[in-house]
Coordinates of C-alpha atoms in Angstrom, one line a residue:
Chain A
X1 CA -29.5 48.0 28.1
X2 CA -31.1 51.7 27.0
X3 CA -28.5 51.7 24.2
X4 CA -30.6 49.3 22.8
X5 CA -33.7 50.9 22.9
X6 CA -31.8 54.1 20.9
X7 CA -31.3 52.9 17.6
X8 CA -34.6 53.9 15.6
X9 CA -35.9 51.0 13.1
X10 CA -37.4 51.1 10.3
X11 CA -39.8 48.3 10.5
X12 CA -41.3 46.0 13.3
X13 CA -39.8 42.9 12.3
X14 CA -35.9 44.2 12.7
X15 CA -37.0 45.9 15.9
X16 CA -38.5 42.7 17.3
X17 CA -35.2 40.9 17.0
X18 CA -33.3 44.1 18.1
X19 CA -35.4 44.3 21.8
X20 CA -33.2 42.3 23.2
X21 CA -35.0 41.5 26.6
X22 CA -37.9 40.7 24.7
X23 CA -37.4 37.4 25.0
X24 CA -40.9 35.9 26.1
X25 CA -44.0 37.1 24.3
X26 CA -47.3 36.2 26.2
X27 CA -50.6 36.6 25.0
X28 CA -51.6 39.7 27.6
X29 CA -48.2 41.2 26.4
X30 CA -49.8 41.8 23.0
X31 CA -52.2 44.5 24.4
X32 CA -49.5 46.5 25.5
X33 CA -47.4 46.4 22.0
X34 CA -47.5 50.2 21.5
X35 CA -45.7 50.3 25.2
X36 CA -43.4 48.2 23.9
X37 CA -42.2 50.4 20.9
X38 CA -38.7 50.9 20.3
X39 CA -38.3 55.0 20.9
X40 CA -39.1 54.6 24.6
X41 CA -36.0 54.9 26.6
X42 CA -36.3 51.8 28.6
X43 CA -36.0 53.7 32.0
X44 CA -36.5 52.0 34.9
X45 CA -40.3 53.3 36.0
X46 CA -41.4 52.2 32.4
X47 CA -39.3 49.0 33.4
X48 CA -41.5 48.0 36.8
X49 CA -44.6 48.7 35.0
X50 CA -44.0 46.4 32.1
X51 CA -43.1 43.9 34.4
X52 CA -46.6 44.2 35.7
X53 CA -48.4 44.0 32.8
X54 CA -46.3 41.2 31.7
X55 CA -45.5 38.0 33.3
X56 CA -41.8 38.2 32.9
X57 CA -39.8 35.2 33.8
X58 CA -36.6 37.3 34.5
X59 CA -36.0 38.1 38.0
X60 CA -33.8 41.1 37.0
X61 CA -33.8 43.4 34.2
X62 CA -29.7 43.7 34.1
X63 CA -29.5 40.1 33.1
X64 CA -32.1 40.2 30.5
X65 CA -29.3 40.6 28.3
X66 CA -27.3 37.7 28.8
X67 CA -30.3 35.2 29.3
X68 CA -32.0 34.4 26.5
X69 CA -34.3 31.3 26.3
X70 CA -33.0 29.2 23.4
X71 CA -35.2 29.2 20.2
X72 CA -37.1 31.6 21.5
X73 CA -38.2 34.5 18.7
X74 CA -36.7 37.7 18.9
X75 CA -39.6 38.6 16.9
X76 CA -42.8 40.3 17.9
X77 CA -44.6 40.6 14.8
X78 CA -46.6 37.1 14.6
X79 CA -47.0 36.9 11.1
X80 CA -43.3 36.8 10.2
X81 CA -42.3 35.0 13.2
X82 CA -43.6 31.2 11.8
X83 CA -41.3 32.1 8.8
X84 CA -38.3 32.9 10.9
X85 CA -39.2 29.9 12.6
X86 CA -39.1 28.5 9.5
X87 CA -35.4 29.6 8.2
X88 CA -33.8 28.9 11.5
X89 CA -35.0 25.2 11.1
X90 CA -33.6 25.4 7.7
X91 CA -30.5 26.6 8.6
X92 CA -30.1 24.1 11.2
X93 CA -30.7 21.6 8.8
X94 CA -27.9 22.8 6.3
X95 CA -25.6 23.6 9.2
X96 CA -26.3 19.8 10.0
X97 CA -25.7 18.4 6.5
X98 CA -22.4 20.4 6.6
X99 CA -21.3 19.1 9.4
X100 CA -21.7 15.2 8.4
X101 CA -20.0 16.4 4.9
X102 CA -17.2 17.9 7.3
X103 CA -17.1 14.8 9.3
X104 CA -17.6 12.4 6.7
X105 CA -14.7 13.7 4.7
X106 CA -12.1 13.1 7.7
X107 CA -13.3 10.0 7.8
X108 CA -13.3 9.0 4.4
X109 CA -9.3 10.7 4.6
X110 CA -8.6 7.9 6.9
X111 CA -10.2 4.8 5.4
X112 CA -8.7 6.2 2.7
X113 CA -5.2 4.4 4.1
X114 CA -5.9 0.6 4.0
X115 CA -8.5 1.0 1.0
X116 CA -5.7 2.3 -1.3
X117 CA -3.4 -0.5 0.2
X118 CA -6.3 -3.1 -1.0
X119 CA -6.8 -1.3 -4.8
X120 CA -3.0 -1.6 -5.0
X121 CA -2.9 -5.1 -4.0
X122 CA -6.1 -6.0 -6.2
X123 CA -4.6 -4.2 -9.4
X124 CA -1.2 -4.4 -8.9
X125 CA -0.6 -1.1 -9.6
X126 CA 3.0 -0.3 -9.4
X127 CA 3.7 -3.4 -9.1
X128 CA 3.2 -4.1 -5.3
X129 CA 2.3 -7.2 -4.3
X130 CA -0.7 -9.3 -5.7
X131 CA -2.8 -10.9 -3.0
X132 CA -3.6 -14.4 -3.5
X133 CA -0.5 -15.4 -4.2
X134 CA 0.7 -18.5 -1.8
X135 CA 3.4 -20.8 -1.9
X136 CA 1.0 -23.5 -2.7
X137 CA 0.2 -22.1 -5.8
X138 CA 3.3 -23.0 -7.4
X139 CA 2.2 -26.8 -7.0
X140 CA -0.7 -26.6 -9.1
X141 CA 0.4 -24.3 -11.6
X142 CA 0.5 -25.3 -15.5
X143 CA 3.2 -24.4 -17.7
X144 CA 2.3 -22.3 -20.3
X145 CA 3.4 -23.5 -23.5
X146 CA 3.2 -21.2 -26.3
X147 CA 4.6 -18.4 -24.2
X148 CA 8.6 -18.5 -24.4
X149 CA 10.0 -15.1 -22.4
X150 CA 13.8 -14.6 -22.6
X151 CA 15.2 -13.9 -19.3
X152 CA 18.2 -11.9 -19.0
X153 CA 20.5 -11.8 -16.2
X154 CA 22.6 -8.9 -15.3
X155 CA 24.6 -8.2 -12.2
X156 CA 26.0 -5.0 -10.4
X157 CA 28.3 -4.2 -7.8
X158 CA 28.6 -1.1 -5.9
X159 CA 31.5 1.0 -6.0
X160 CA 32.6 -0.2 -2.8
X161 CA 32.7 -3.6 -2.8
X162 CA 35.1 -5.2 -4.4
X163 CA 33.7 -8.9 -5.3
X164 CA 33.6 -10.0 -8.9
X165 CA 30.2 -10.5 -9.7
X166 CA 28.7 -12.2 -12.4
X167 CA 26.1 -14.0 -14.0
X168 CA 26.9 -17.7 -15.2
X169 CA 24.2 -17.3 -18.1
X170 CA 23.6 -14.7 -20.2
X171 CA 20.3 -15.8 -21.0
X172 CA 17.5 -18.5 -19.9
X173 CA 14.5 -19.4 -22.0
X174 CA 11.5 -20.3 -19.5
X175 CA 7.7 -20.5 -20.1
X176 CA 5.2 -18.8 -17.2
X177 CA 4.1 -21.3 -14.6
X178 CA 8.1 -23.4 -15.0
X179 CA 9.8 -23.0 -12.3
X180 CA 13.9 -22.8 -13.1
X181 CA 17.1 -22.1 -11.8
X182 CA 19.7 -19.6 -12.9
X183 CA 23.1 -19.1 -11.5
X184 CA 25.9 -16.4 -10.3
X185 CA 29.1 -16.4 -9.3
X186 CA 30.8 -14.4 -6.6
X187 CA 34.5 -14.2 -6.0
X188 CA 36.1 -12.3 -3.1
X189 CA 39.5 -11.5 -4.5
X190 CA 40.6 -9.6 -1.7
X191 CA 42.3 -10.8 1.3
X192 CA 39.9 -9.5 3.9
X193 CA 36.5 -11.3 4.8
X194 CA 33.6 -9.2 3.4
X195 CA 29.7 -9.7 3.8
X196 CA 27.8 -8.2 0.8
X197 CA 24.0 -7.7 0.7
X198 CA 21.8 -7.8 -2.4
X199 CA 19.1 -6.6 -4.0
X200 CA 17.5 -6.9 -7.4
X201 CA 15.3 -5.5 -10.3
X202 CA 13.2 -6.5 -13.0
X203 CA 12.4 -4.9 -16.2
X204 CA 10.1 -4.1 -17.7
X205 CA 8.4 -2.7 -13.8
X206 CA 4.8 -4.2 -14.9
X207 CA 6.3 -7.8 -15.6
X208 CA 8.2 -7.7 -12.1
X209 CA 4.8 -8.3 -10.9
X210 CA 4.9 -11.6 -11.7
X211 CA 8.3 -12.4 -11.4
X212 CA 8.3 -14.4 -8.7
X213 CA 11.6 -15.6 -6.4
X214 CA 11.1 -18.9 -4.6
X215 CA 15.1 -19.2 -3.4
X216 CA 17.9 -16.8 -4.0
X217 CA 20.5 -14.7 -2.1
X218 CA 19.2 -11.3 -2.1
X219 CA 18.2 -9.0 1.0
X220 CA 20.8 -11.3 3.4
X221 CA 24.0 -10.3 4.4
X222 CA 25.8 -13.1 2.9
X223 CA 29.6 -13.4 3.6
X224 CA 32.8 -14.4 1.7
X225 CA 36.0 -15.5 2.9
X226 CA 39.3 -14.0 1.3
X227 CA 40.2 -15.5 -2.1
X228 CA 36.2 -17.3 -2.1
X229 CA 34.4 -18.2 -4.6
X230 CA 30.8 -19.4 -4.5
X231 CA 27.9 -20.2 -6.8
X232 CA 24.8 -18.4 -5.9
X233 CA 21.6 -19.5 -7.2
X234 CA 18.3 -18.0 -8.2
X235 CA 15.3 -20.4 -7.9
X236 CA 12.3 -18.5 -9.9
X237 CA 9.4 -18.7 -12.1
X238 CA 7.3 -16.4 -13.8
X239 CA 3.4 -16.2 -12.9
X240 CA 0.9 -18.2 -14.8
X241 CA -1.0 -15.5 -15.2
X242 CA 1.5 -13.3 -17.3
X243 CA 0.3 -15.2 -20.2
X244 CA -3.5 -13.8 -19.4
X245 CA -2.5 -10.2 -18.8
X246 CA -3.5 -7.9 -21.6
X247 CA -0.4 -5.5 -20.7
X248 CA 2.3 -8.3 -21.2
X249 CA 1.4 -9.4 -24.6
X250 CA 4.1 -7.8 -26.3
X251 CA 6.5 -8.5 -23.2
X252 CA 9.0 -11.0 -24.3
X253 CA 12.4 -10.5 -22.8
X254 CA 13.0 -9.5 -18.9
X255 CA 15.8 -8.7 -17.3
X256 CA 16.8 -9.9 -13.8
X257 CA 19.6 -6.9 -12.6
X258 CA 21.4 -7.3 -9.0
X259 CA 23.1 -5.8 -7.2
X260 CA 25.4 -6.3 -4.3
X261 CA 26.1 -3.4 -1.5
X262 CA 28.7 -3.9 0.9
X263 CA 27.0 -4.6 4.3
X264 CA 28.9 -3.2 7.4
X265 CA 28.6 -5.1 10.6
X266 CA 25.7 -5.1 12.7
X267 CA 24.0 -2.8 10.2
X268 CA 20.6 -4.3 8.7
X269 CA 19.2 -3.5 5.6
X270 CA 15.9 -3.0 5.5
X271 CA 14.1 -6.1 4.4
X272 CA 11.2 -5.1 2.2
X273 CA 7.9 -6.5 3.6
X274 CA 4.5 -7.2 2.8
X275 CA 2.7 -3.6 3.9
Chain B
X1 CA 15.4 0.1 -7.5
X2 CA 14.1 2.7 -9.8
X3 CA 16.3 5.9 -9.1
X4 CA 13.9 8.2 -11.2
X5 CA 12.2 9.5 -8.4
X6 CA 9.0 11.0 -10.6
X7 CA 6.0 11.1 -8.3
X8 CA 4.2 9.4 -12.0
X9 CA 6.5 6.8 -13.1
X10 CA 5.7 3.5 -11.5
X11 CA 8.7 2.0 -9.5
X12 CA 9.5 -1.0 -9.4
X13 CA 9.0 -3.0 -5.7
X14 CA 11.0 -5.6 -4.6
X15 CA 9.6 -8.5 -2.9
X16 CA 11.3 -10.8 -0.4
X17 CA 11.6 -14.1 -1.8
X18 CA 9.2 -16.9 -1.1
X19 CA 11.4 -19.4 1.2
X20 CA 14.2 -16.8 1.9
X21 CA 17.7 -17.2 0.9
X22 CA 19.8 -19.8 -0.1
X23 CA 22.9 -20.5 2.3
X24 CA 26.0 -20.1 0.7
X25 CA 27.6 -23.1 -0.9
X26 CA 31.0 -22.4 1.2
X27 CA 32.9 -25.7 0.3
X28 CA 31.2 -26.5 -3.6
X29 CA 29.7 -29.4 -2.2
X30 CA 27.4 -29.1 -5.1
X31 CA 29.4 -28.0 -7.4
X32 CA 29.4 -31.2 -9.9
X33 CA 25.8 -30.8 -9.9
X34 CA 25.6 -27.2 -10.7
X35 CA 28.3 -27.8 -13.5
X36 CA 26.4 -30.7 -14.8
X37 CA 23.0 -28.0 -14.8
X38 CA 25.6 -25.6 -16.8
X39 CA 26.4 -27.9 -19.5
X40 CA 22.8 -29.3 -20.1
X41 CA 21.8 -25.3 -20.5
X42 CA 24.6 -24.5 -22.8
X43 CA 24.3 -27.8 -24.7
X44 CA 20.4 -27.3 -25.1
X45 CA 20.4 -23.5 -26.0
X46 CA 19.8 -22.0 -22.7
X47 CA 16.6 -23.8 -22.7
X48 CA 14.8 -24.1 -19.0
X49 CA 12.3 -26.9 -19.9
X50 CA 14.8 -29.1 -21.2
X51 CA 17.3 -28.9 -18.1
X52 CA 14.9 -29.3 -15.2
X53 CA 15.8 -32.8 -14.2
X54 CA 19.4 -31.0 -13.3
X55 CA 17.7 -28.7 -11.8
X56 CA 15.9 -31.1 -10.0
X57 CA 19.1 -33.1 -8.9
X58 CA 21.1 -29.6 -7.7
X59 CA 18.3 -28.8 -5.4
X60 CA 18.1 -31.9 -3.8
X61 CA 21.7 -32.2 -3.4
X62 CA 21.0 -29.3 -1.5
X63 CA 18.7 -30.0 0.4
X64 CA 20.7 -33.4 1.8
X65 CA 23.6 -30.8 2.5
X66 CA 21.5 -29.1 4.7
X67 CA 22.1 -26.1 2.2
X68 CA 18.4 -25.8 1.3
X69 CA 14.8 -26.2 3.8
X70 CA 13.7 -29.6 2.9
X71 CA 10.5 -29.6 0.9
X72 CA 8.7 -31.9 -1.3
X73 CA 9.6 -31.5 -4.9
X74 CA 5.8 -30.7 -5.7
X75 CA 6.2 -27.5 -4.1
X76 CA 8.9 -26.8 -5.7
X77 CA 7.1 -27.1 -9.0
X78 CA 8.9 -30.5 -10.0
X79 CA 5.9 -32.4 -9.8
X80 CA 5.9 -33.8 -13.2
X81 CA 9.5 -34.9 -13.1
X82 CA 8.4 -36.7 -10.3
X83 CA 5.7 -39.2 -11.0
X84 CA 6.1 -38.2 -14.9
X85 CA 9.3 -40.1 -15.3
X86 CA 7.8 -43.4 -16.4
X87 CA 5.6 -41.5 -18.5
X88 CA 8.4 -39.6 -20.0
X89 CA 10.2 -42.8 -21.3
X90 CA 6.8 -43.9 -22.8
X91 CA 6.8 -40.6 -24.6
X92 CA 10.0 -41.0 -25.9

């Protein structure tokens, strides 16, 4: 506690804050101000006559340093001590603001999460699913005439299976909102059972958007006998609103790729879902 | 799948389909139909609109083989061909 009392200061107002048992300031504690100056050696005599002259709420002087009132100036001068009072309200008003912007930031990290999911499903950006789009939909639509898009149909087998895979069209001429049907063929030339699994692809990426599958074969393990041969069809139509997109003006062919993985048993592929 | 793995690029998402998959036709019970669905497209220049009523006729030889989920044709987007065929002759 003297080392405080040591340092010399220049001015009052640095002093004030420096005293660090200074912590209540009464009215009859003005008079004795000059006592109070910061080159006395805080011994104890000058200690137990303070305490006199000032009502002192500390019961000891040891733990004057330790317990401080809260928002209590360390100031003594009075005429700086409504500005200080001042800043320290300010501050806790920035440190406040600071700390909603802090908090408010993690929070808007999180909602981040299902908002993006809902700008994605609103825009179809990337083409992930379009909300809105039911099964019911289909009943009501209305071809779309003057639109005539060329559907290709190409088909891929990995290098492990051995099926022939084909398509039994090379091409299929179908207006948006016309549902139609498109075929492959699949022949297990091998003398072993095997179960394939599909999946597809449509290009261009933006126009898979509205490509839309009611029926096919893709994402189940399906399963040919030795020396089989089945026809596997596609049950599609493209979205009504392709002809109203900006994007797909100049889209007029799309290609419909799959492709067929061998499927081991008891191992599922990973359906894709609606998330 | 797209296999260009740019963090940019849009990638293409595949979507399950609508009613699932088709069972497989083991024994061609529907074969003729799909054949006679073949021929219209080939004879008609790959044209869809022209071949729907085979269309029409292979799925509900499916569905009456218990190869397809019954529905009503109207969901399936046949609703025209449905109550349209005596307004069809007329046109013709």
């Amino acid at each position: 506690m003297g080392g405080l009392w040591i340092k010399r200061c220049s001015s009052n107002v640095l002093c004030g804050w420096r005293s660090s048992h200074a912590g209540f300031f009464t009215r009859a504690g003005e008079r004795v101000e000059p006592l109070l100056s910061p080159w006395w050696s805080g011994t104890g005599g000058a200690e137990r006559g303070l305490r006199r002259l000032r009502a002192w709420r500390r019961p000891s002087p040891s733990r004057d340093l330790t317990l401080q009132p809260p928002r209590r100036s360390k100031n003594t001068n009075p005429f700086t001590r409504a500005q200080e009072e001042e800043w320290r309200r300010r501050n806790k008003t920035v440190l406040t603001y600071v700390a909603a912007a802090a908090v408010g930031m993690l929070g808007a990290s999180y909602a981040a999460v299902p908002l993006y999911r809902l700008y994605c499903q609103a825009t179809g950006l990337g083409g992930s699913v379009v909300a809105g789009h039911a099964s019911d939909q289909i009943e009501t639509m209305v071809p779309v005439k003057d639109r005539i898009i060329k559907v290709t149909f190409n088909a891929d087998v990995h290098a492990s299976l051995q099926w022939n895979f084909r398509p039994q069209q090379t091409e299929i001429y179908v207006m948006p909102g016309e549902t139609a049907l498109a075929f492959y063929k699949a022949k297990n030339p091998t003398d072993k059972p095997v179960i394939g699994i599909s999946t597809y692809n449509v290009v261009p990426f933006e126009a898979g958007q509205y490509f839309n599958k009611i029926q096919c074969f893709c994402f189940e393990e399906q399963r040919l006998n030795p020396q089989e041969e089945v026809d596997m069809p596609v049950f599609f139509y493209i979205d009504p609103e392709f002809a109203e997109d900006p994007r797909m003006v100049n889209v007029e062919l799309i290609t419909l790729s799959y492709t067929f993985f061998e499927a081991k048993e008891g191992h599922k592929l990973p359906v894709p879902g609606y998330n | 799948m797209s296999t260009a793995m740019n963090f940019g690029t849009k990638s293409f998402q595949p979507r399950p389909p609508d009613k699932g998959s088709f069972p497989l036709d083991h024994f061609g019970e529907c074969k003729s139909f799909k054949e006679k669905f073949m021929k219209c497209l080939r004879d008609n220049n790959f044209e869809n609109s022209l071949c729907r009523n085979e269309s029409k006729e292979y799925l509900e030889c499916r569905m009456d083989r218990q190869l397809m989920a019954q529905e009503p044709l109207e969901k399936l987007g046949f609703r025209d061909l449905i109550d349209g065929k005596p307004e069809a002759k007329d046109k013709c």
